[in-house]
């Protein structure tokens, strides 16, 4: 191998790595959805700008917000989730699944707000911000967006699926992963 062959190989290798990094970062967008104030009623919830559900990022963040109401008022939470599900309302099995996930873990949805960590018992601060990300595989299924929400109590972001309807809105399709267990708040963890 000649001197120039070695440089050509190295340049090709560097170009290959640059192309690989570009492909891997394609579609790796993160949106920060910010709520200045948290709603106190269904009417305030549906009046939020993000309630237009015009992007899958908005619907994902609105889902987290709706689940935050469960510990205080489960029926209000279910009503909000039905709004986010659009033409596919919840059934008894869906409600039972949610109730099961909230047994002794009312802090899970709060963990998705920026600044909410085990050390502060998952207490977010205003403005209430949720980071929602996509990756290069997020739109592999036609009409479905698989996005990821970072939790202060989990090592990896949790997936959530949204589906685009004929009306152009993005509705909640699959959310089970965002309700999975996370690290306990330090105040309730005897080992912390």
mmCIF file of N, CA and C in Angstrom, residues 17-147:
data_model
loop_
_atom_site.group_PDB
_atom_site.id
_atom_site.type_symbol
_atom_site.label_atom_id
_atom_site.label_comp_id
_atom_site.label_asym_id
_atom_site.label_seq_id
_atom_site.Cartn_x
_atom_site.Cartn_y
_atom_site.Cartn_z
ATOM 1 N N UNK A 17 -17.673 7.499 8.440
ATOM 2 C CA UNK A 17 -18.112 7.782 9.810
ATOM 3 C C UNK A 17 -18.998 9.027 9.862
ATOM 4 N N UNK A 18 -18.643 10.056 9.078
ATOM 5 C CA UNK A 18 -19.449 11.279 9.046
ATOM 6 C C UNK A 18 -20.832 10.989 8.486
ATOM 7 N N UNK A 19 -20.917 10.189 7.439
ATOM 8 C CA UNK A 19 -22.207 9.823 6.855
ATOM 9 C C UNK A 19 -23.016 9.018 7.868
ATOM 10 N N UNK A 20 -22.359 8.084 8.540
ATOM 11 C CA UNK A 20 -23.037 7.261 9.538
ATOM 12 C C UNK A 20 -23.609 8.136 10.654
ATOM 13 N N UNK A 21 -22.837 9.113 11.141
ATOM 14 C CA UNK A 21 -23.311 10.003 12.202
ATOM 15 C C UNK A 21 -24.480 10.847 11.712
ATOM 16 N N UNK A 22 -24.417 11.310 10.460
ATOM 17 C CA UNK A 22 -25.508 12.117 9.906
ATOM 18 C C UNK A 22 -26.784 11.295 9.830
ATOM 19 N N UNK A 23 -26.690 10.060 9.365
ATOM 20 C CA UNK A 23 -27.859 9.189 9.273
ATOM 21 C C UNK A 23 -28.410 8.902 10.663
ATOM 22 N N UNK A 24 -27.539 8.652 11.632
ATOM 23 C CA UNK A 24 -28.000 8.351 12.987
ATOM 24 C C UNK A 24 -28.678 9.550 13.626
ATOM 25 N N UNK A 25 -28.222 10.769 13.317
ATOM 26 C CA UNK A 25 -28.821 11.939 13.943
ATOM 27 C C UNK A 25 -30.026 12.451 13.166
ATOM 28 N N UNK A 26 -30.254 11.943 11.956
ATOM 29 C CA UNK A 26 -31.422 12.357 11.181
ATOM 30 C C UNK A 26 -32.673 11.962 11.950
ATOM 31 N N UNK A 27 -33.564 12.916 12.154
ATOM 32 C CA UNK A 27 -34.794 12.626 12.864
ATOM 33 C C UNK A 27 -34.628 12.598 14.368
ATOM 34 N N UNK A 28 -33.507 13.019 14.893
ATOM 35 C CA UNK A 28 -33.298 13.030 16.341
ATOM 36 C C UNK A 28 -33.652 14.400 16.916
ATOM 37 N N UNK A 29 -34.873 14.811 16.690
ATOM 38 C CA UNK A 29 -35.330 16.112 17.164
ATOM 39 C C UNK A 29 -35.943 15.960 18.553
ATOM 40 N N UNK A 30 -35.709 16.950 19.385
ATOM 41 C CA UNK A 30 -36.334 17.011 20.700
ATOM 42 C C UNK A 30 -37.094 18.323 20.803
ATOM 43 N N UNK A 31 -38.325 18.229 21.232
ATOM 44 C CA UNK A 31 -39.124 19.434 21.472
ATOM 45 C C UNK A 31 -39.390 19.546 22.955
ATOM 46 N N UNK A 32 -39.238 20.750 23.465
ATOM 47 C CA UNK A 32 -39.571 21.032 24.861
ATOM 48 C C UNK A 32 -40.959 21.657 24.864
ATOM 49 N N UNK A 33 -41.911 20.941 25.441
ATOM 50 C CA UNK A 33 -43.278 21.429 25.537
ATOM 51 C C UNK A 33 -43.411 22.086 26.909
ATOM 52 N N UNK A 34 -43.742 23.357 26.913
ATOM 53 C CA UNK A 34 -43.763 24.136 28.147
ATOM 54 C C UNK A 34 -45.197 24.529 28.503
ATOM 55 N N UNK A 35 -45.544 24.266 29.759
ATOM 56 C CA UNK A 35 -46.833 24.679 30.307
ATOM 57 C C UNK A 35 -46.533 25.736 31.377
ATOM 58 N N UNK A 36 -46.959 26.977 31.145
ATOM 59 C CA UNK A 36 -46.722 28.039 32.115
ATOM 60 C C UNK A 36 -47.442 27.776 33.421
ATOM 61 N N UNK A 37 -48.675 27.338 33.319
ATOM 62 C CA UNK A 37 -49.492 26.984 34.474
ATOM 63 C C UNK A 37 -50.138 25.640 34.200
ATOM 64 N N UNK A 38 -50.382 24.897 35.240
ATOM 65 C CA UNK A 38 -51.047 23.613 35.071
ATOM 66 C C UNK A 38 -52.553 23.817 35.173
ATOM 67 N N UNK A 39 -53.311 23.173 34.295
ATOM 68 C CA UNK A 39 -54.771 23.344 34.335
ATOM 69 C C UNK A 39 -55.352 22.728 35.604
ATOM 70 N N UNK A 40 -56.511 23.217 35.978
ATOM 71 C CA UNK A 40 -57.183 22.698 37.162
ATOM 72 C C UNK A 40 -58.503 22.018 36.818
ATOM 73 N N UNK A 41 -58.908 22.062 35.548
ATOM 74 C CA UNK A 41 -60.171 21.465 35.144
ATOM 75 C C UNK A 41 -60.049 20.905 33.726
ATOM 76 N N UNK A 42 -61.048 20.144 33.338
ATOM 77 C CA UNK A 42 -61.083 19.587 31.977
ATOM 78 C C UNK A 42 -61.139 20.723 30.955
ATOM 79 N N UNK A 43 -61.918 21.747 31.243
ATOM 80 C CA UNK A 43 -62.066 22.875 30.325
ATOM 81 C C UNK A 43 -60.733 23.604 30.137
ATOM 82 N N UNK A 44 -60.002 23.802 31.224
ATOM 83 C CA UNK A 44 -58.682 24.436 31.115
ATOM 84 C C UNK A 44 -57.707 23.537 30.361
ATOM 85 N N UNK A 45 -57.801 22.233 30.586
ATOM 86 C CA UNK A 45 -56.947 21.257 29.894
ATOM 87 C C UNK A 45 -57.165 21.330 28.384
ATOM 88 N N UNK A 46 -58.425 21.297 27.961
ATOM 89 C CA UNK A 46 -58.726 21.297 26.527
ATOM 90 C C UNK A 46 -58.537 22.678 25.894
ATOM 91 N N UNK A 47 -58.386 23.718 26.723
ATOM 92 C CA UNK A 47 -58.151 25.065 26.199
ATOM 93 C C UNK A 47 -56.664 25.380 26.026
ATOM 94 N N UNK A 48 -55.784 24.499 26.508
ATOM 95 C CA UNK A 48 -54.350 24.723 26.341
ATOM 96 C C UNK A 48 -53.990 24.744 24.857
ATOM 97 N N UNK A 49 -53.008 25.545 24.451
ATOM 98 C CA UNK A 49 -52.608 25.564 23.039
ATOM 99 C C UNK A 49 -52.185 24.183 22.531
ATOM 100 N N UNK A 50 -51.564 23.383 23.398
ATOM 101 C CA UNK A 50 -51.102 22.054 23.007
ATOM 102 C C UNK A 50 -52.265 21.094 22.768
ATOM 103 N N UNK A 51 -53.459 21.433 23.248
ATOM 104 C CA UNK A 51 -54.641 20.587 23.071
ATOM 105 C C UNK A 51 -55.125 20.578 21.624
ATOM 106 N N UNK A 52 -54.508 21.376 20.770
ATOM 107 C CA UNK A 52 -54.837 21.311 19.343
ATOM 108 C C UNK A 52 -54.396 19.972 18.760
ATOM 109 N N UNK A 53 -53.459 19.307 19.436
ATOM 110 C CA UNK A 53 -52.944 17.988 19.038
ATOM 111 C C UNK A 53 -52.438 17.996 17.595
ATOM 112 N N UNK A 54 -51.893 19.130 17.185
ATOM 113 C CA UNK A 54 -51.428 19.271 15.807
ATOM 114 C C UNK A 54 -50.079 18.604 15.548
ATOM 115 N N UNK A 55 -49.366 18.243 16.616
ATOM 116 C CA UNK A 55 -48.115 17.500 16.448
ATOM 117 C C UNK A 55 -48.128 16.327 17.429
ATOM 118 N N UNK A 56 -47.407 15.261 17.119
ATOM 119 C CA UNK A 56 -47.340 14.151 18.065
ATOM 120 C C UNK A 56 -46.621 14.549 19.357
ATOM 121 N N UNK A 57 -45.733 15.529 19.275
ATOM 122 C CA UNK A 57 -45.015 16.009 20.462
ATOM 123 C C UNK A 57 -46.003 16.617 21.467
ATOM 124 N N UNK A 58 -46.952 17.409 20.958
ATOM 125 C CA UNK A 58 -47.953 18.019 21.828
ATOM 126 C C UNK A 58 -48.801 16.952 22.518
ATOM 127 N N UNK A 59 -49.255 15.975 21.751
ATOM 128 C CA UNK A 59 -50.111 14.928 22.309
ATOM 129 C C UNK A 59 -49.362 14.127 23.370
ATOM 130 N N UNK A 60 -48.103 13.836 23.125
ATOM 131 C CA UNK A 60 -47.296 13.094 24.106
ATOM 132 C C UNK A 60 -47.203 13.872 25.415
ATOM 133 N N UNK A 61 -46.919 15.164 25.341
ATOM 134 C CA UNK A 61 -46.803 15.986 26.552
ATOM 135 C C UNK A 61 -48.150 16.123 27.256
ATOM 136 N N UNK A 62 -49.211 16.261 26.489
ATOM 137 C CA UNK A 62 -50.550 16.365 27.085
ATOM 138 C C UNK A 62 -50.918 15.073 27.812
ATOM 139 N N UNK A 63 -50.426 13.941 27.336
ATOM 140 C CA UNK A 63 -50.692 12.662 27.985
ATOM 141 C C UNK A 63 -50.080 12.631 29.378
ATOM 142 N N UNK A 64 -48.837 13.065 29.480
ATOM 143 C CA UNK A 64 -48.178 13.129 30.790
ATOM 144 C C UNK A 64 -48.977 14.032 31.721
ATOM 145 N N UNK A 65 -49.372 15.182 31.225
ATOM 146 C CA UNK A 65 -50.136 16.129 32.020
ATOM 147 C C UNK A 65 -51.446 15.497 32.510
ATOM 148 N N UNK A 66 -52.150 14.789 31.643
ATOM 149 C CA UNK A 66 -53.415 14.142 32.024
ATOM 150 C C UNK A 66 -53.193 13.115 33.128
ATOM 151 N N UNK A 67 -52.139 12.315 33.023
ATOM 152 C CA UNK A 67 -51.878 11.300 34.044
ATOM 153 C C UNK A 67 -51.539 11.919 35.400
ATOM 154 N N UNK A 68 -51.049 13.135 35.423
ATOM 155 C CA UNK A 68 -50.760 13.802 36.695
ATOM 156 C C UNK A 68 -52.025 14.033 37.513
ATOM 157 N N UNK A 69 -53.193 14.025 36.870
ATOM 158 C CA UNK A 69 -54.452 14.246 37.575
ATOM 159 C C UNK A 69 -54.970 12.986 38.259
ATOM 160 N N UNK A 70 -54.461 11.823 37.882
ATOM 161 C CA UNK A 70 -55.012 10.570 38.411
ATOM 162 C C UNK A 70 -55.030 10.504 39.941
ATOM 163 N N UNK A 71 -53.946 10.798 40.632
ATOM 164 C CA UNK A 71 -53.975 10.671 42.098
ATOM 165 C C UNK A 71 -55.037 11.544 42.776
ATOM 166 N N UNK A 72 -55.341 12.675 42.183
ATOM 167 C CA UNK A 72 -56.307 13.602 42.770
ATOM 168 C C UNK A 72 -57.740 13.298 42.337
ATOM 169 N N UNK A 73 -57.917 12.937 41.037
ATOM 170 C CA UNK A 73 -59.257 12.731 40.492
ATOM 171 C C UNK A 73 -59.163 11.783 39.293
ATOM 172 N N UNK A 74 -59.335 10.495 39.548
ATOM 173 C CA UNK A 74 -59.166 9.498 38.484
ATOM 174 C C UNK A 74 -60.160 9.701 37.346
ATOM 175 N N UNK A 75 -61.384 10.079 37.659
ATOM 176 C CA UNK A 75 -62.389 10.272 36.594
ATOM 177 C C UNK A 75 -62.013 11.436 35.680
ATOM 178 N N UNK A 76 -61.461 12.489 36.250
ATOM 179 C CA UNK A 76 -60.995 13.620 35.446
ATOM 180 C C UNK A 76 -59.844 13.163 34.544
ATOM 181 N N UNK A 77 -58.940 12.380 35.088
ATOM 182 C CA UNK A 77 -57.833 11.831 34.300
ATOM 183 C C UNK A 77 -58.376 11.008 33.130
ATOM 184 N N UNK A 78 -59.326 10.130 33.399
ATOM 185 C CA UNK A 78 -59.899 9.290 32.333
ATOM 186 C C UNK A 78 -60.562 10.146 31.253
ATOM 187 N N UNK A 79 -61.222 11.190 31.671
ATOM 188 C CA UNK A 79 -61.871 12.081 30.698
ATOM 189 C C UNK A 79 -60.823 12.763 29.810
ATOM 190 N N UNK A 80 -59.730 13.187 30.417
ATOM 191 C CA UNK A 80 -58.646 13.823 29.660
ATOM 192 C C UNK A 80 -57.999 12.829 28.701
ATOM 193 N N UNK A 81 -57.787 11.607 29.172
ATOM 194 C CA UNK A 81 -57.192 10.578 28.310
ATOM 195 C C UNK A 81 -58.132 10.264 27.149
ATOM 196 N N UNK A 82 -59.424 10.193 27.412
ATOM 197 C CA UNK A 82 -60.388 9.970 26.320
ATOM 198 C C UNK A 82 -60.302 11.084 25.281
ATOM 199 N N UNK A 83 -60.140 12.330 25.736
ATOM 200 C CA UNK A 83 -59.966 13.447 24.809
ATOM 201 C C UNK A 83 -58.740 13.200 23.930
ATOM 202 N N UNK A 84 -57.655 12.744 24.534
ATOM 203 C CA UNK A 84 -56.409 12.522 23.802
ATOM 204 C C UNK A 84 -56.485 11.301 22.881
ATOM 205 N N UNK A 85 -57.351 10.362 23.210
ATOM 206 C CA UNK A 85 -57.516 9.160 22.386
ATOM 207 C C UNK A 85 -58.435 9.402 21.197
ATOM 208 N N UNK A 86 -59.142 10.517 21.181
ATOM 209 C CA UNK A 86 -60.001 10.870 20.056
ATOM 210 C C UNK A 86 -61.120 9.874 19.829
ATOM 211 N N UNK A 87 -61.180 9.304 18.616
ATOM 212 C CA UNK A 87 -62.303 8.422 18.273
ATOM 213 C C UNK A 87 -62.226 7.024 18.899
ATOM 214 N N UNK A 88 -61.292 6.809 19.796
ATOM 215 C CA UNK A 88 -61.111 5.485 20.412
ATOM 216 C C UNK A 88 -61.118 5.628 21.931
ATOM 217 N N UNK A 89 -62.303 5.747 22.541
ATOM 218 C CA UNK A 89 -62.359 5.945 24.003
ATOM 219 C C UNK A 89 -61.867 4.713 24.762
ATOM 220 N N UNK A 90 -61.517 4.944 26.019
ATOM 221 C CA UNK A 90 -61.030 3.865 26.878
ATOM 222 C C UNK A 90 -62.166 2.906 27.219
ATOM 223 N N UNK A 91 -61.771 1.669 27.519
ATOM 224 C CA UNK A 91 -62.727 0.682 28.011
ATOM 225 C C UNK A 91 -62.336 0.323 29.450
ATOM 226 N N UNK A 92 -63.062 -0.604 30.046
ATOM 227 C CA UNK A 92 -62.797 -0.993 31.430
ATOM 228 C C UNK A 92 -61.403 -1.545 31.634
ATOM 229 N N UNK A 93 -60.916 -2.277 30.665
ATOM 230 C CA UNK A 93 -59.567 -2.852 30.756
ATOM 231 C C UNK A 93 -58.504 -1.753 30.779
ATOM 232 N N UNK A 94 -58.701 -0.726 29.954
ATOM 233 C CA UNK A 94 -57.765 0.404 29.930
ATOM 234 C C UNK A 94 -57.728 1.101 31.293
ATOM 235 N N UNK A 95 -58.893 1.318 31.866
ATOM 236 C CA UNK A 95 -58.982 1.995 33.164
ATOM 237 C C UNK A 95 -58.368 1.140 34.266
ATOM 238 N N UNK A 96 -58.596 -0.164 34.185
ATOM 239 C CA UNK A 96 -58.024 -1.078 35.177
ATOM 240 C C UNK A 96 -56.495 -1.081 35.094
ATOM 241 N N UNK A 97 -55.962 -1.058 33.873
ATOM 242 C CA UNK A 97 -54.513 -1.010 33.675
ATOM 243 C C UNK A 97 -53.926 0.245 34.323
ATOM 244 N N UNK A 98 -54.558 1.386 34.094
ATOM 245 C CA UNK A 98 -54.072 2.644 34.658
ATOM 246 C C UNK A 98 -54.135 2.604 36.183
ATOM 247 N N UNK A 99 -55.256 2.142 36.714
ATOM 248 C CA UNK A 99 -55.406 2.073 38.176
ATOM 249 C C UNK A 99 -54.328 1.187 38.786
ATOM 250 N N UNK A 100 -54.029 0.077 38.130
ATOM 251 C CA UNK A 100 -52.996 -0.832 38.624
ATOM 252 C C UNK A 100 -51.623 -0.171 38.632
ATOM 253 N N UNK A 101 -51.323 0.624 37.643
ATOM 254 C CA UNK A 101 -50.023 1.273 37.548
ATOM 255 C C UNK A 101 -49.833 2.357 38.606
ATOM 256 N N UNK A 102 -50.936 2.912 39.096
ATOM 257 C CA UNK A 102 -50.834 3.994 40.071
ATOM 258 C C UNK A 102 -50.827 3.509 41.516
ATOM 259 N N UNK A 103 -50.924 2.225 41.746
ATOM 260 C CA UNK A 103 -50.883 1.728 43.119
ATOM 261 C C UNK A 103 -49.516 2.070 43.722
ATOM 262 N N UNK A 104 -49.515 2.930 44.701
ATOM 263 C CA UNK A 104 -48.308 3.339 45.420
ATOM 264 C C UNK A 104 -47.254 4.015 44.539
ATOM 265 N N UNK A 105 -47.633 4.507 43.365
ATOM 266 C CA UNK A 105 -46.647 5.150 42.491
ATOM 267 C C UNK A 105 -47.240 6.398 41.842
ATOM 268 N N UNK A 106 -47.836 7.264 42.607
ATOM 269 C CA UNK A 106 -48.455 8.452 42.026
ATOM 270 C C UNK A 106 -47.438 9.446 41.471
ATOM 271 N N UNK A 107 -46.167 9.218 41.728
ATOM 272 C CA UNK A 107 -45.108 10.134 41.303
ATOM 273 C C UNK A 107 -44.628 9.885 39.871
ATOM 274 N N UNK A 108 -44.993 8.767 39.264
ATOM 275 C CA UNK A 108 -44.454 8.415 37.943
ATOM 276 C C UNK A 108 -44.708 9.503 36.900
ATOM 277 N N UNK A 109 -45.941 10.001 36.710
ATOM 278 C CA UNK A 109 -46.105 11.021 35.665
ATOM 279 C C UNK A 109 -45.357 12.318 35.950
ATOM 280 N N UNK A 110 -45.216 12.676 37.224
ATOM 281 C CA UNK A 110 -44.472 13.903 37.558
ATOM 282 C C UNK A 110 -43.002 13.803 37.162
ATOM 283 N N UNK A 111 -42.489 12.576 37.105
ATOM 284 C CA UNK A 111 -41.068 12.378 36.800
ATOM 285 C C UNK A 111 -40.690 12.834 35.399
ATOM 286 N N UNK A 112 -41.669 13.058 34.530
ATOM 287 C CA UNK A 112 -41.388 13.460 33.153
ATOM 288 C C UNK A 112 -41.198 14.969 32.998
ATOM 289 N N UNK A 113 -41.449 15.717 34.046
ATOM 290 C CA UNK A 113 -41.220 17.158 33.984
ATOM 291 C C UNK A 113 -39.758 17.454 34.293
ATOM 292 N N UNK A 114 -39.195 18.426 33.603
ATOM 293 C CA UNK A 114 -37.801 18.822 33.831
ATOM 294 C C UNK A 114 -37.615 19.197 35.293
ATOM 295 N N UNK A 115 -36.526 18.718 35.872
ATOM 296 C CA UNK A 115 -36.195 19.042 37.247
ATOM 297 C C UNK A 115 -36.780 18.104 38.284
ATOM 298 N N UNK A 116 -37.688 17.212 37.885
ATOM 299 C CA UNK A 116 -38.300 16.274 38.827
ATOM 300 C C UNK A 116 -37.420 15.030 38.929
ATOM 301 N N UNK A 117 -36.854 14.800 40.108
ATOM 302 C CA UNK A 117 -35.925 13.693 40.315
ATOM 303 C C UNK A 117 -36.251 12.983 41.635
ATOM 304 N N UNK A 118 -35.670 11.810 41.858
ATOM 305 C CA UNK A 118 -35.908 11.130 43.135
ATOM 306 C C UNK A 118 -35.504 11.990 44.335
ATOM 307 N N UNK A 119 -34.445 12.767 44.194
ATOM 308 C CA UNK A 119 -33.947 13.553 45.336
ATOM 309 C C UNK A 119 -34.906 14.663 45.771
ATOM 310 N N UNK A 120 -35.773 15.139 44.869
ATOM 311 C CA UNK A 120 -36.750 16.165 45.269
ATOM 312 C C UNK A 120 -38.174 15.606 45.252
ATOM 313 N N UNK A 121 -38.278 14.275 45.369
ATOM 314 C CA UNK A 121 -39.568 13.580 45.382
ATOM 315 C C UNK A 121 -40.404 13.879 44.134
ATOM 316 N N UNK A 122 -39.724 14.072 43.023
ATOM 317 C CA UNK A 122 -40.368 14.310 41.726
ATOM 318 C C UNK A 122 -41.285 15.536 41.751
ATOM 319 N N UNK A 123 -40.807 16.596 42.354
ATOM 320 C CA UNK A 123 -41.569 17.845 42.379
ATOM 321 C C UNK A 123 -41.019 18.773 41.301
ATOM 322 N N UNK A 124 -41.745 18.933 40.206
ATOM 323 C CA UNK A 124 -41.276 19.822 39.144
ATOM 324 C C UNK A 124 -41.442 21.284 39.537
ATOM 325 N N UNK A 125 -40.768 22.136 38.796
ATOM 326 C CA UNK A 125 -40.867 23.577 39.037
ATOM 327 C C UNK A 125 -41.370 24.266 37.771
ATOM 328 N N UNK A 126 -42.007 25.410 37.966
ATOM 329 C CA UNK A 126 -42.517 26.189 36.834
ATOM 330 C C UNK A 126 -41.364 26.892 36.136
ATOM 331 N N UNK A 127 -41.420 27.099 34.848
ATOM 332 C CA UNK A 127 -42.467 26.600 33.964
ATOM 333 C C UNK A 127 -42.330 25.085 33.790
ATOM 334 N N UNK A 128 -43.434 24.415 33.701
ATOM 335 C CA UNK A 128 -43.470 22.955 33.633
ATOM 336 C C UNK A 128 -43.125 22.501 32.219
ATOM 337 N N UNK A 129 -41.964 21.839 32.098
ATOM 338 C CA UNK A 129 -41.425 21.488 30.786
ATOM 339 C C UNK A 129 -41.268 19.988 30.643
ATOM 340 N N UNK A 130 -41.727 19.478 29.505
ATOM 341 C CA UNK A 130 -41.593 18.059 29.172
ATOM 342 C C UNK A 130 -40.819 17.967 27.863
ATOM 343 N N UNK A 131 -39.725 17.200 27.853
ATOM 344 C CA UNK A 131 -38.926 17.004 26.639
ATOM 345 C C UNK A 131 -39.377 15.732 25.940
ATOM 346 N N UNK A 132 -39.776 15.888 24.689
ATOM 347 C CA UNK A 132 -40.248 14.766 23.876
ATOM 348 C C UNK A 132 -39.328 14.665 22.667
ATOM 349 N N UNK A 133 -38.830 13.449 22.408
ATOM 350 C CA UNK A 133 -37.848 13.252 21.334
ATOM 351 C C UNK A 133 -38.325 12.229 20.316
ATOM 352 N N UNK A 134 -37.761 12.372 19.129
ATOM 353 C CA UNK A 134 -37.964 11.372 18.085
ATOM 354 C C UNK A 134 -36.605 10.783 17.753
ATOM 355 N N UNK A 135 -36.601 9.662 17.054
ATOM 356 C CA UNK A 135 -35.357 9.119 16.516
ATOM 357 C C UNK A 135 -35.591 8.702 15.070
ATOM 358 N N UNK A 136 -34.608 8.133 14.462
ATOM 359 C CA UNK A 136 -34.722 7.826 13.031
ATOM 360 C C UNK A 136 -35.760 6.751 12.736
ATOM 361 N N UNK A 137 -36.231 6.038 13.744
ATOM 362 C CA UNK A 137 -37.235 5.001 13.551
ATOM 363 C C UNK A 137 -38.634 5.455 13.972
ATOM 364 N N UNK A 138 -38.782 6.672 14.407
ATOM 365 C CA UNK A 138 -40.041 7.147 14.980
ATOM 366 C C UNK A 138 -41.235 7.066 14.039
ATOM 367 N N UNK A 139 -40.988 7.139 12.746
ATOM 368 C CA UNK A 139 -42.106 7.168 11.797
ATOM 369 C C UNK A 139 -42.088 5.966 10.856
ATOM 370 N N UNK A 140 -41.540 4.847 11.331
ATOM 371 C CA UNK A 140 -41.467 3.640 10.502
ATOM 372 C C UNK A 140 -42.840 3.051 10.198
ATOM 373 N N UNK A 141 -43.786 3.165 11.126
ATOM 374 C CA UNK A 141 -45.142 2.670 10.899
ATOM 375 C C UNK A 141 -45.973 3.794 10.282
ATOM 376 N N UNK A 142 -46.688 3.486 9.222
ATOM 377 C CA UNK A 142 -47.476 4.508 8.545
ATOM 378 C C UNK A 142 -48.553 5.082 9.469
ATOM 379 N N UNK A 143 -48.572 6.399 9.584
ATOM 380 C CA UNK A 143 -49.562 7.086 10.394
ATOM 381 C C UNK A 143 -49.312 7.034 11.885
ATOM 382 N N UNK A 144 -48.199 6.424 12.306
ATOM 383 C CA UNK A 144 -47.876 6.280 13.723
ATOM 384 C C UNK A 144 -46.548 6.993 14.002
ATOM 385 N N UNK A 145 -46.495 7.686 15.123
ATOM 386 C CA UNK A 145 -45.245 8.288 15.584
ATOM 387 C C UNK A 145 -44.888 7.657 16.921
ATOM 388 N N UNK A 146 -43.702 7.088 17.003
ATOM 389 C CA UNK A 146 -43.202 6.533 18.260
ATOM 390 C C UNK A 146 -42.174 7.528 18.793
ATOM 391 N N UNK A 147 -42.563 8.233 19.849
ATOM 392 C CA UNK A 147 -41.701 9.244 20.437
ATOM 393 C C UNK A 147 -41.220 8.781 21.808
#
